[in-house]
GROMACS .gro file of C-alpha atoms in nm:
model
  410
    1UNK     CA    1  -4.935  -1.304  -0.734
    2UNK     CA    2  -4.693  -1.548  -0.899
    3UNK     CA    3  -4.978  -1.754  -1.042
    4UNK     CA    4  -5.135  -1.434  -1.171
    5UNK     CA    5  -4.823  -1.344  -1.372
    6UNK     CA    6  -4.785  -1.699  -1.500
    7UNK     CA    7  -5.151  -1.714  -1.599
    8UNK     CA    8  -5.131  -1.384  -1.788
    9UNK     CA    9  -4.798  -1.493  -1.938
   10UNK     CA   10  -4.953  -1.802  -2.098
   11UNK     CA   11  -5.211  -1.584  -2.277
   12UNK     CA   12  -4.962  -1.316  -2.387
   13UNK     CA   13  -4.704  -1.566  -2.513
   14UNK     CA   14  -4.981  -1.755  -2.693
   15UNK     CA   15  -5.097  -1.431  -2.859
   16UNK     CA   16  -4.746  -1.329  -2.970
   17UNK     CA   17  -4.667  -1.674  -3.112
   18UNK     CA   18  -5.006  -1.690  -3.286
   19UNK     CA   19  -4.940  -1.356  -3.460
   20UNK     CA   20  -4.600  -1.488  -3.575
   21UNK     CA   21  -4.769  -1.802  -3.704
   22UNK     CA   22  -5.014  -1.588  -3.902
   23UNK     CA   23  -4.731  -1.395  -4.066
   24UNK     CA   24  -4.574  -1.729  -4.158
   25UNK     CA   25  -4.891  -1.840  -4.333
   26UNK     CA   26  -5.079  -2.041  -4.069
   27UNK     CA   27  -5.417  -1.864  -4.084
   28UNK     CA   28  -5.594  -2.130  -3.879
   29UNK     CA   29  -5.393  -2.071  -3.561
   30UNK     CA   30  -5.654  -1.846  -3.396
   31UNK     CA   31  -5.925  -2.094  -3.484
   32UNK     CA   32  -5.720  -2.366  -3.309
   33UNK     CA   33  -5.662  -2.147  -3.005
   34UNK     CA   34  -6.031  -2.060  -2.963
   35UNK     CA   35  -6.131  -2.423  -3.014
   36UNK     CA   36  -5.864  -2.517  -2.758
   37UNK     CA   37  -6.014  -2.285  -2.495
   38UNK     CA   38  -6.354  -2.456  -2.527
   39UNK     CA   39  -6.190  -2.798  -2.530
   40UNK     CA   40  -5.984  -2.733  -2.215
   41UNK     CA   41  -6.273  -2.574  -2.022
   42UNK     CA   42  -6.487  -2.878  -2.107
   43UNK     CA   43  -6.205  -3.112  -2.007
   44UNK     CA   44  -6.152  -2.931  -1.676
   45UNK     CA   45  -6.514  -2.995  -1.576
   46UNK     CA   46  -6.611  -3.317  -1.754
   47UNK     CA   47  -6.267  -3.480  -1.766
   48UNK     CA   48  -6.134  -3.390  -1.422
   49UNK     CA   49  -6.377  -3.230  -1.176
   50UNK     CA   50  -6.684  -3.450  -1.228
   51UNK     CA   51  -6.497  -3.784  -1.250
   52UNK     CA   52  -6.307  -3.673  -0.940
   53UNK     CA   53  -6.636  -3.628  -0.753
   54UNK     CA   54  -6.706  -4.002  -0.724
   55UNK     CA   55  -6.349  -4.083  -0.619
   56UNK     CA   56  -6.346  -3.793  -0.373
   57UNK     CA   57  -6.676  -3.905  -0.221
   58UNK     CA   58  -6.547  -4.260  -0.175
   59UNK     CA   59  -6.207  -4.180  -0.028
   60UNK     CA   60  -6.308  -3.890   0.193
   61UNK     CA   61  -6.574  -4.119   0.337
   62UNK     CA   62  -6.317  -4.394   0.400
   63UNK     CA   63  -6.067  -4.148   0.547
   64UNK     CA   64  -6.332  -4.025   0.789
   65UNK     CA   65  -6.381  -4.384   0.906
   66UNK     CA   66  -6.005  -4.411   0.958
   67UNK     CA   67  -5.998  -4.089   1.157
   68UNK     CA   68  -6.297  -4.180   1.375
   69UNK     CA   69  -6.147  -4.524   1.443
   70UNK     CA   70  -5.804  -4.383   1.530
   71UNK     CA   71  -5.620  -4.555   1.243
   72UNK     CA   72  -5.504  -4.227   1.091
   73UNK     CA   73  -5.380  -4.106   1.430
   74UNK     CA   74  -5.188  -4.434   1.471
   75UNK     CA   75  -5.009  -4.366   1.141
   76UNK     CA   76  -4.944  -4.011   1.261
   77UNK     CA   77  -4.754  -4.140   1.564
   78UNK     CA   78  -4.534  -4.360   1.345
   79UNK     CA   79  -4.441  -4.091   1.094
   80UNK     CA   80  -4.464  -3.799   1.340
   81UNK     CA   81  -4.094  -3.780   1.440
   82UNK     CA   82  -3.986  -3.749   1.074
   83UNK     CA   83  -4.263  -3.515   0.962
   84UNK     CA   84  -4.209  -3.294   1.268
   85UNK     CA   85  -3.871  -3.202   1.114
   86UNK     CA   86  -4.007  -3.136   0.765
   87UNK     CA   87  -4.336  -2.988   0.891
   88UNK     CA   88  -4.249  -2.826   1.227
   89UNK     CA   89  -4.578  -2.635   1.229
   90UNK     CA   90  -4.776  -2.961   1.255
   91UNK     CA   91  -4.820  -3.121   1.601
   92UNK     CA   92  -4.651  -3.463   1.617
   93UNK     CA   93  -4.971  -3.661   1.680
   94UNK     CA   94  -5.200  -3.457   1.452
   95UNK     CA   95  -5.412  -3.671   1.212
   96UNK     CA   96  -5.279  -3.479   0.912
   97UNK     CA   97  -4.950  -3.668   0.948
   98UNK     CA   98  -5.132  -3.990   0.866
   99UNK     CA   99  -5.312  -3.824   0.575
  100UNK     CA  100  -4.980  -3.699   0.437
  101UNK     CA  101  -4.828  -4.045   0.469
  102UNK     CA  102  -5.117  -4.208   0.280
  103UNK     CA  103  -5.102  -3.944   0.007
  104UNK     CA  104  -4.727  -3.988  -0.044
  105UNK     CA  105  -4.762  -4.368  -0.036
  106UNK     CA  106  -5.038  -4.365  -0.297
  107UNK     CA  107  -4.831  -4.135  -0.520
  108UNK     CA  108  -4.525  -4.360  -0.492
  109UNK     CA  109  -4.735  -4.660  -0.599
  110UNK     CA  110  -4.888  -4.472  -0.891
  111UNK     CA  111  -5.239  -4.483  -0.740
  112UNK     CA  112  -5.353  -4.143  -0.871
  113UNK     CA  113  -5.724  -4.202  -0.803
  114UNK     CA  114  -5.655  -4.256  -0.434
  115UNK     CA  115  -5.366  -4.009  -0.400
  116UNK     CA  116  -5.567  -3.703  -0.506
  117UNK     CA  117  -5.854  -3.734  -0.252
  118UNK     CA  118  -5.601  -3.812   0.023
  119UNK     CA  119  -5.396  -3.508  -0.082
  120UNK     CA  120  -5.700  -3.279  -0.085
  121UNK     CA  121  -5.798  -3.405   0.259
  122UNK     CA  122  -5.445  -3.339   0.386
  123UNK     CA  123  -5.445  -2.991   0.234
  124UNK     CA  124  -5.776  -2.914   0.405
  125UNK     CA  125  -5.632  -3.027   0.740
  126UNK     CA  126  -5.322  -2.812   0.683
  127UNK     CA  127  -5.553  -2.520   0.608
  128UNK     CA  128  -5.717  -2.566   0.947
  129UNK     CA  129  -5.372  -2.520   1.105
  130UNK     CA  130  -5.292  -2.224   0.879
  131UNK     CA  131  -5.322  -1.891   1.069
  132UNK     CA  132  -5.347  -1.689   0.744
  133UNK     CA  133  -5.620  -1.853   0.536
  134UNK     CA  134  -5.539  -1.671   0.210
  135UNK     CA  135  -5.162  -1.729   0.219
  136UNK     CA  136  -4.988  -2.065   0.184
  137UNK     CA  137  -4.826  -2.183   0.507
  138UNK     CA  138  -4.478  -2.335   0.527
  139UNK     CA  139  -4.630  -2.680   0.574
  140UNK     CA  140  -4.856  -2.640   0.270
  141UNK     CA  141  -4.561  -2.532   0.055
  142UNK     CA  142  -4.351  -2.832   0.163
  143UNK     CA  143  -4.648  -3.060   0.093
  144UNK     CA  144  -4.701  -2.911  -0.254
  145UNK     CA  145  -4.329  -2.932  -0.336
  146UNK     CA  146  -4.317  -3.300  -0.242
  147UNK     CA  147  -4.629  -3.368  -0.450
  148UNK     CA  148  -4.505  -3.185  -0.759
  149UNK     CA  149  -4.171  -3.367  -0.739
  150UNK     CA  150  -4.371  -3.683  -0.816
  151UNK     CA  151  -4.180  -3.956  -0.628
  152UNK     CA  152  -4.280  -4.285  -0.795
  153UNK     CA  153  -4.162  -4.638  -0.724
  154UNK     CA  154  -4.384  -4.837  -0.958
  155UNK     CA  155  -4.456  -4.656  -1.289
  156UNK     CA  156  -4.720  -4.904  -1.405
  157UNK     CA  157  -4.872  -4.673  -1.668
  158UNK     CA  158  -4.540  -4.593  -1.836
  159UNK     CA  159  -4.428  -4.957  -1.844
  160UNK     CA  160  -4.764  -5.058  -1.990
  161UNK     CA  161  -4.743  -4.801  -2.266
  162UNK     CA  162  -4.389  -4.910  -2.351
  163UNK     CA  163  -4.512  -5.267  -2.379
  164UNK     CA  164  -4.798  -5.166  -2.611
  165UNK     CA  165  -4.553  -4.979  -2.836
  166UNK     CA  166  -4.328  -5.282  -2.879
  167UNK     CA  167  -4.041  -5.219  -2.636
  168UNK     CA  168  -3.813  -5.523  -2.613
  169UNK     CA  169  -3.794  -5.475  -2.234
  170UNK     CA  170  -4.071  -5.240  -2.112
  171UNK     CA  171  -3.921  -5.233  -1.762
  172UNK     CA  172  -3.570  -5.122  -1.857
  173UNK     CA  173  -3.662  -4.765  -1.755
  174UNK     CA  174  -3.762  -4.871  -1.401
  175UNK     CA  175  -3.431  -4.818  -1.219
  176UNK     CA  176  -3.336  -4.500  -1.411
  177UNK     CA  177  -3.684  -4.357  -1.346
  178UNK     CA  178  -3.670  -4.430  -0.972
  179UNK     CA  179  -3.330  -4.260  -0.953
  180UNK     CA  180  -3.461  -3.961  -1.147
  181UNK     CA  181  -3.778  -3.906  -0.946
  182UNK     CA  182  -3.591  -3.959  -0.617
  183UNK     CA  183  -3.345  -3.686  -0.722
  184UNK     CA  184  -3.626  -3.438  -0.794
  185UNK     CA  185  -3.786  -3.518  -0.458
  186UNK     CA  186  -3.460  -3.457  -0.270
  187UNK     CA  187  -3.425  -3.129  -0.460
  188UNK     CA  188  -3.773  -3.025  -0.343
  189UNK     CA  189  -3.690  -3.109   0.019
  190UNK     CA  190  -3.358  -2.919   0.004
  191UNK     CA  191  -3.506  -2.612  -0.168
  192UNK     CA  192  -3.798  -2.574   0.071
  193UNK     CA  193  -3.590  -2.681   0.372
  194UNK     CA  194  -3.327  -2.414   0.305
  195UNK     CA  195  -3.595  -2.154   0.234
  196UNK     CA  196  -3.768  -2.234   0.564
  197UNK     CA  197  -3.436  -2.273   0.749
  198UNK     CA  198  -3.512  -2.629   0.857
  199UNK     CA  199  -3.245  -2.843   1.019
  200UNK     CA  200  -3.216  -3.107   0.747
  201UNK     CA  201  -2.897  -3.249   0.899
  202UNK     CA  202  -3.098  -3.367   1.199
  203UNK     CA  203  -3.029  -3.738   1.277
  204UNK     CA  204  -3.400  -3.817   1.247
  205UNK     CA  205  -3.423  -3.668   0.896
  206UNK     CA  206  -3.101  -3.834   0.782
  207UNK     CA  207  -3.201  -4.175   0.919
  208UNK     CA  208  -3.543  -4.159   0.752
  209UNK     CA  209  -3.395  -4.052   0.417
  210UNK     CA  210  -3.134  -4.329   0.440
  211UNK     CA  211  -3.412  -4.573   0.528
  212UNK     CA  212  -3.615  -4.460   0.225
  213UNK     CA  213  -3.303  -4.496   0.009
  214UNK     CA  214  -3.255  -4.850   0.142
  215UNK     CA  215  -3.618  -4.936   0.073
  216UNK     CA  216  -3.595  -4.799  -0.282
  217UNK     CA  217  -3.273  -4.996  -0.333
  218UNK     CA  218  -3.447  -5.311  -0.211
  219UNK     CA  219  -3.739  -5.254  -0.448
  220UNK     CA  220  -3.498  -5.194  -0.737
  221UNK     CA  221  -3.303  -5.512  -0.655
  222UNK     CA  222  -3.620  -5.718  -0.623
  223UNK     CA  223  -3.763  -5.587  -0.950
  224UNK     CA  224  -3.436  -5.655  -1.134
  225UNK     CA  225  -3.470  -6.027  -1.052
  226UNK     CA  226  -3.812  -6.054  -1.221
  227UNK     CA  227  -3.910  -6.081  -1.586
  228UNK     CA  228  -4.084  -5.779  -1.745
  229UNK     CA  229  -4.422  -5.953  -1.738
  230UNK     CA  230  -4.380  -6.056  -1.373
  231UNK     CA  231  -4.281  -5.701  -1.277
  232UNK     CA  232  -4.608  -5.567  -1.413
  233UNK     CA  233  -4.808  -5.842  -1.239
  234UNK     CA  234  -4.630  -5.794  -0.904
  235UNK     CA  235  -4.658  -5.413  -0.929
  236UNK     CA  236  -5.032  -5.419  -0.990
  237UNK     CA  237  -5.092  -5.686  -0.726
  238UNK     CA  238  -4.887  -5.508  -0.458
  239UNK     CA  239  -5.044  -5.169  -0.531
  240UNK     CA  240  -5.404  -5.286  -0.529
  241UNK     CA  241  -5.350  -5.520  -0.233
  242UNK     CA  242  -5.209  -5.232  -0.029
  243UNK     CA  243  -5.496  -5.004  -0.128
  244UNK     CA  244  -5.764  -5.259  -0.039
  245UNK     CA  245  -5.577  -5.341   0.285
  246UNK     CA  246  -5.611  -4.978   0.391
  247UNK     CA  247  -5.988  -4.997   0.343
  248UNK     CA  248  -6.014  -5.322   0.541
  249UNK     CA  249  -5.789  -5.188   0.820
  250UNK     CA  250  -6.009  -4.880   0.858
  251UNK     CA  251  -6.326  -5.090   0.877
  252UNK     CA  252  -6.173  -5.339   1.123
  253UNK     CA  253  -6.046  -5.053   1.339
  254UNK     CA  254  -6.398  -4.908   1.339
  255UNK     CA  255  -6.537  -5.242   1.458
  256UNK     CA  256  -6.281  -5.262   1.737
  257UNK     CA  257  -6.347  -4.902   1.847
  258UNK     CA  258  -6.724  -4.956   1.809
  259UNK     CA  259  -6.752  -4.671   1.558
  260UNK     CA  260  -7.056  -4.662   1.330
  261UNK     CA  261  -6.857  -4.707   1.009
  262UNK     CA  262  -7.146  -4.641   0.772
  263UNK     CA  263  -7.244  -4.312   0.937
  264UNK     CA  264  -6.878  -4.206   0.950
  265UNK     CA  265  -6.847  -4.284   0.578
  266UNK     CA  266  -7.156  -4.077   0.489
  267UNK     CA  267  -7.035  -3.788   0.702
  268UNK     CA  268  -6.697  -3.778   0.529
  269UNK     CA  269  -6.835  -3.847   0.182
  270UNK     CA  270  -7.058  -3.539   0.189
  271UNK     CA  271  -6.756  -3.311   0.153
  272UNK     CA  272  -6.642  -3.491  -0.164
  273UNK     CA  273  -6.894  -3.319  -0.390
  274UNK     CA  274  -6.837  -2.979  -0.228
  275UNK     CA  275  -6.460  -3.000  -0.278
  276UNK     CA  276  -6.492  -3.110  -0.642
  277UNK     CA  277  -6.721  -2.817  -0.724
  278UNK     CA  278  -6.497  -2.571  -0.540
  279UNK     CA  279  -6.192  -2.648  -0.757
  280UNK     CA  280  -6.370  -2.609  -1.094
  281UNK     CA  281  -6.297  -2.232  -1.142
  282UNK     CA  282  -5.929  -2.285  -1.061
  283UNK     CA  283  -5.897  -2.580  -1.298
  284UNK     CA  284  -6.080  -2.405  -1.583
  285UNK     CA  285  -5.871  -2.089  -1.544
  286UNK     CA  286  -5.533  -2.266  -1.543
  287UNK     CA  287  -5.610  -2.531  -1.805
  288UNK     CA  288  -5.755  -2.281  -2.054
  289UNK     CA  289  -5.441  -2.066  -2.023
  290UNK     CA  290  -5.223  -2.372  -2.079
  291UNK     CA  291  -5.441  -2.467  -2.377
  292UNK     CA  292  -5.383  -2.126  -2.538
  293UNK     CA  293  -5.007  -2.167  -2.490
  294UNK     CA  294  -5.007  -2.515  -2.643
  295UNK     CA  295  -5.235  -2.445  -2.940
  296UNK     CA  296  -5.041  -2.133  -3.040
  297UNK     CA  297  -4.738  -2.343  -3.132
  298UNK     CA  298  -4.517  -2.195  -2.860
  299UNK     CA  299  -4.386  -2.540  -2.769
  300UNK     CA  300  -4.240  -2.588  -3.119
  301UNK     CA  301  -4.050  -2.259  -3.100
  302UNK     CA  302  -3.911  -2.337  -2.754
  303UNK     CA  303  -3.789  -2.683  -2.862
  304UNK     CA  304  -3.629  -2.555  -3.183
  305UNK     CA  305  -3.466  -2.266  -2.998
  306UNK     CA  306  -3.314  -2.495  -2.737
  307UNK     CA  307  -3.182  -2.733  -3.002
  308UNK     CA  308  -3.015  -2.448  -3.190
  309UNK     CA  309  -2.863  -2.314  -2.869
  310UNK     CA  310  -2.713  -2.650  -2.770
  311UNK     CA  311  -2.576  -2.703  -3.121
  312UNK     CA  312  -2.393  -2.369  -3.101
  313UNK     CA  313  -2.207  -2.494  -2.794
  314UNK     CA  314  -2.136  -2.830  -2.963
  315UNK     CA  315  -2.344  -3.017  -2.705
  316UNK     CA  316  -2.491  -3.354  -2.801
  317UNK     CA  317  -2.855  -3.280  -2.886
  318UNK     CA  318  -2.997  -3.634  -2.887
  319UNK     CA  319  -3.199  -3.548  -2.577
  320UNK     CA  320  -3.376  -3.252  -2.742
  321UNK     CA  321  -3.611  -3.483  -2.935
  322UNK     CA  322  -3.767  -3.585  -2.603
  323UNK     CA  323  -3.745  -3.244  -2.437
  324UNK     CA  324  -4.099  -3.144  -2.536
  325UNK     CA  325  -4.226  -3.399  -2.282
  326UNK     CA  326  -4.023  -3.232  -2.005
  327UNK     CA  327  -4.152  -2.887  -2.101
  328UNK     CA  328  -4.513  -3.006  -2.119
  329UNK     CA  329  -4.514  -3.209  -1.792
  330UNK     CA  330  -4.547  -2.914  -1.549
  331UNK     CA  331  -4.835  -2.783  -1.763
  332UNK     CA  332  -5.039  -3.091  -1.850
  333UNK     CA  333  -5.004  -3.457  -1.753
  334UNK     CA  334  -5.231  -3.566  -2.039
  335UNK     CA  335  -5.038  -3.354  -2.287
  336UNK     CA  336  -4.704  -3.486  -2.165
  337UNK     CA  337  -4.829  -3.845  -2.186
  338UNK     CA  338  -4.944  -3.787  -2.544
  339UNK     CA  339  -4.605  -3.640  -2.635
  340UNK     CA  340  -4.427  -3.934  -2.470
  341UNK     CA  341  -4.629  -4.179  -2.678
  342UNK     CA  342  -4.570  -3.969  -2.990
  343UNK     CA  343  -4.194  -3.969  -2.924
  344UNK     CA  344  -4.186  -4.347  -2.885
  345UNK     CA  345  -4.391  -4.390  -3.202
  346UNK     CA  346  -4.167  -4.160  -3.406
  347UNK     CA  347  -3.826  -4.275  -3.277
  348UNK     CA  348  -3.908  -4.621  -3.137
  349UNK     CA  349  -3.983  -4.734  -2.783
  350UNK     CA  350  -3.624  -4.860  -2.743
  351UNK     CA  351  -3.462  -4.548  -2.889
  352UNK     CA  352  -3.276  -4.298  -2.673
  353UNK     CA  353  -3.546  -4.027  -2.713
  354UNK     CA  354  -3.816  -4.288  -2.650
  355UNK     CA  355  -3.665  -4.400  -2.322
  356UNK     CA  356  -3.575  -4.047  -2.214
  357UNK     CA  357  -3.932  -3.931  -2.276
  358UNK     CA  358  -4.044  -4.194  -2.024
  359UNK     CA  359  -3.799  -4.060  -1.766
  360UNK     CA  360  -3.927  -3.706  -1.826
  361UNK     CA  361  -4.285  -3.828  -1.785
  362UNK     CA  362  -4.209  -3.994  -1.451
  363UNK     CA  363  -3.955  -3.743  -1.317
  364UNK     CA  364  -4.212  -3.501  -1.172
  365UNK     CA  365  -4.581  -3.422  -1.151
  366UNK     CA  366  -4.795  -3.158  -1.323
  367UNK     CA  367  -4.687  -2.859  -1.114
  368UNK     CA  368  -4.943  -2.600  -1.226
  369UNK     CA  369  -5.233  -2.846  -1.217
  370UNK     CA  370  -5.139  -2.967  -0.867
  371UNK     CA  371  -5.104  -2.613  -0.733
  372UNK     CA  372  -5.431  -2.499  -0.893
  373UNK     CA  373  -5.614  -2.807  -0.761
  374UNK     CA  374  -5.479  -2.818  -0.405
  375UNK     CA  375  -5.459  -2.445  -0.332
  376UNK     CA  376  -5.789  -2.386  -0.511
  377UNK     CA  377  -5.962  -2.643  -0.290
  378UNK     CA  378  -5.888  -2.436   0.024
  379UNK     CA  379  -5.897  -2.085  -0.128
  380UNK     CA  380  -5.525  -2.004  -0.108
  381UNK     CA  381  -5.457  -1.683  -0.307
  382UNK     CA  382  -5.096  -1.605  -0.211
  383UNK     CA  383  -4.880  -1.903  -0.307
  384UNK     CA  384  -4.550  -1.741  -0.192
  385UNK     CA  385  -4.263  -1.953  -0.331
  386UNK     CA  386  -4.464  -2.273  -0.390
  387UNK     CA  387  -4.450  -2.238  -0.770
  388UNK     CA  388  -4.076  -2.168  -0.759
  389UNK     CA  389  -4.015  -2.475  -0.541
  390UNK     CA  390  -4.220  -2.696  -0.772
  391UNK     CA  391  -4.047  -2.571  -1.087
  392UNK     CA  392  -3.704  -2.603  -0.924
  393UNK     CA  393  -3.775  -2.971  -0.849
  394UNK     CA  394  -3.899  -3.012  -1.210
  395UNK     CA  395  -3.580  -2.862  -1.355
  396UNK     CA  396  -3.356  -3.075  -1.134
  397UNK     CA  397  -3.557  -3.381  -1.238
  398UNK     CA  398  -3.516  -3.294  -1.607
  399UNK     CA  399  -3.138  -3.247  -1.571
  400UNK     CA  400  -3.107  -3.568  -1.370
  401UNK     CA  401  -3.314  -3.758  -1.630
  402UNK     CA  402  -3.081  -3.645  -1.910
  403UNK     CA  403  -2.762  -3.748  -1.728
  404UNK     CA  404  -2.912  -4.077  -1.606
  405UNK     CA  405  -3.043  -4.158  -1.956
  406UNK     CA  406  -2.697  -4.098  -2.107
  407UNK     CA  407  -2.544  -4.321  -1.839
  408UNK     CA  408  -2.790  -4.612  -1.882
  409UNK     CA  409  -2.887  -4.596  -2.248
  410UNK     CA  410  -2.590  -4.450  -2.439
   0.00000   0.00000   0.00000
């Protein structure tokens, strides 16, 4: 129901703003909106769903090898005690724990191509445990909230784009970005945990969170000792080495367990195409609505309105020049990335808005896209408070990014 109102809202707001634009003399606005609907529907299929098919086929095949060989279950036993507190509905030794761990790990390393198939596989496993197939379970909501919070340790893409745009130190946003995205992730855990009445003060939860904090601190310390070029080299090497190691571990485990790895791969890979086709209607529906909102010019009015409001209260408005990235990020990752690049081009990669736009880009994930993709893949119609949890984490991430940017770069 929430997604229904949001979906309709995008169209209605787009229509209202377009009419205002017409009265102001922009007679091409409806032409842009209609062209945008065709563009976004084409992008949903040709830019996302079909390219995802090959990746889905590969990784669902590999994950099936890992499950048949017991590697995923081994990971489940390691992470089970912690996940049993965040996901009490999931049995401690259930394979989905391992799938969740791999999805979160891939997201933290910025490995989007691997993270999405792993996430879809995890969502499918959670759906099997879900007693009400049309309504999101508590575990699915927690999973979605953690995904939309976008915890990232190595923002390779952002650092690369800063380098291309002439930043004196492309990696100077690394520590602020890790702090920002970690804050949004904690916000997601707290929001969903309180909503589901979880015992987040449990010693197991606290020790794991402290351990993650220590690991993040260690990564930050290690990265700070390297030159910008070496950071990018080490980041790419570590990420790809870990990813390839997972593949090798699954295959070796299959040899040890005497599992026919090739047959297991084919069996798992068959579902890749089916899943990719299943999500197309959900992606087209959401992305077209977002396209109408964007092409109408609504973003410009929101940004100008916020700037005027902050000026009335005599609040420093330096951050407003980058705020369009924060507003766009829950709607479109590609759109937010384009706005980030545009901000760095206009103000400079080393400017305050330029750096802050990078923090906004890395602070969270594309909430509406993630929800449409993951819930659409298993046919969830009632999202309950999943959208609210995702947007809450986004807002906390935006606020944290602003304060952290002022602390580090002002």
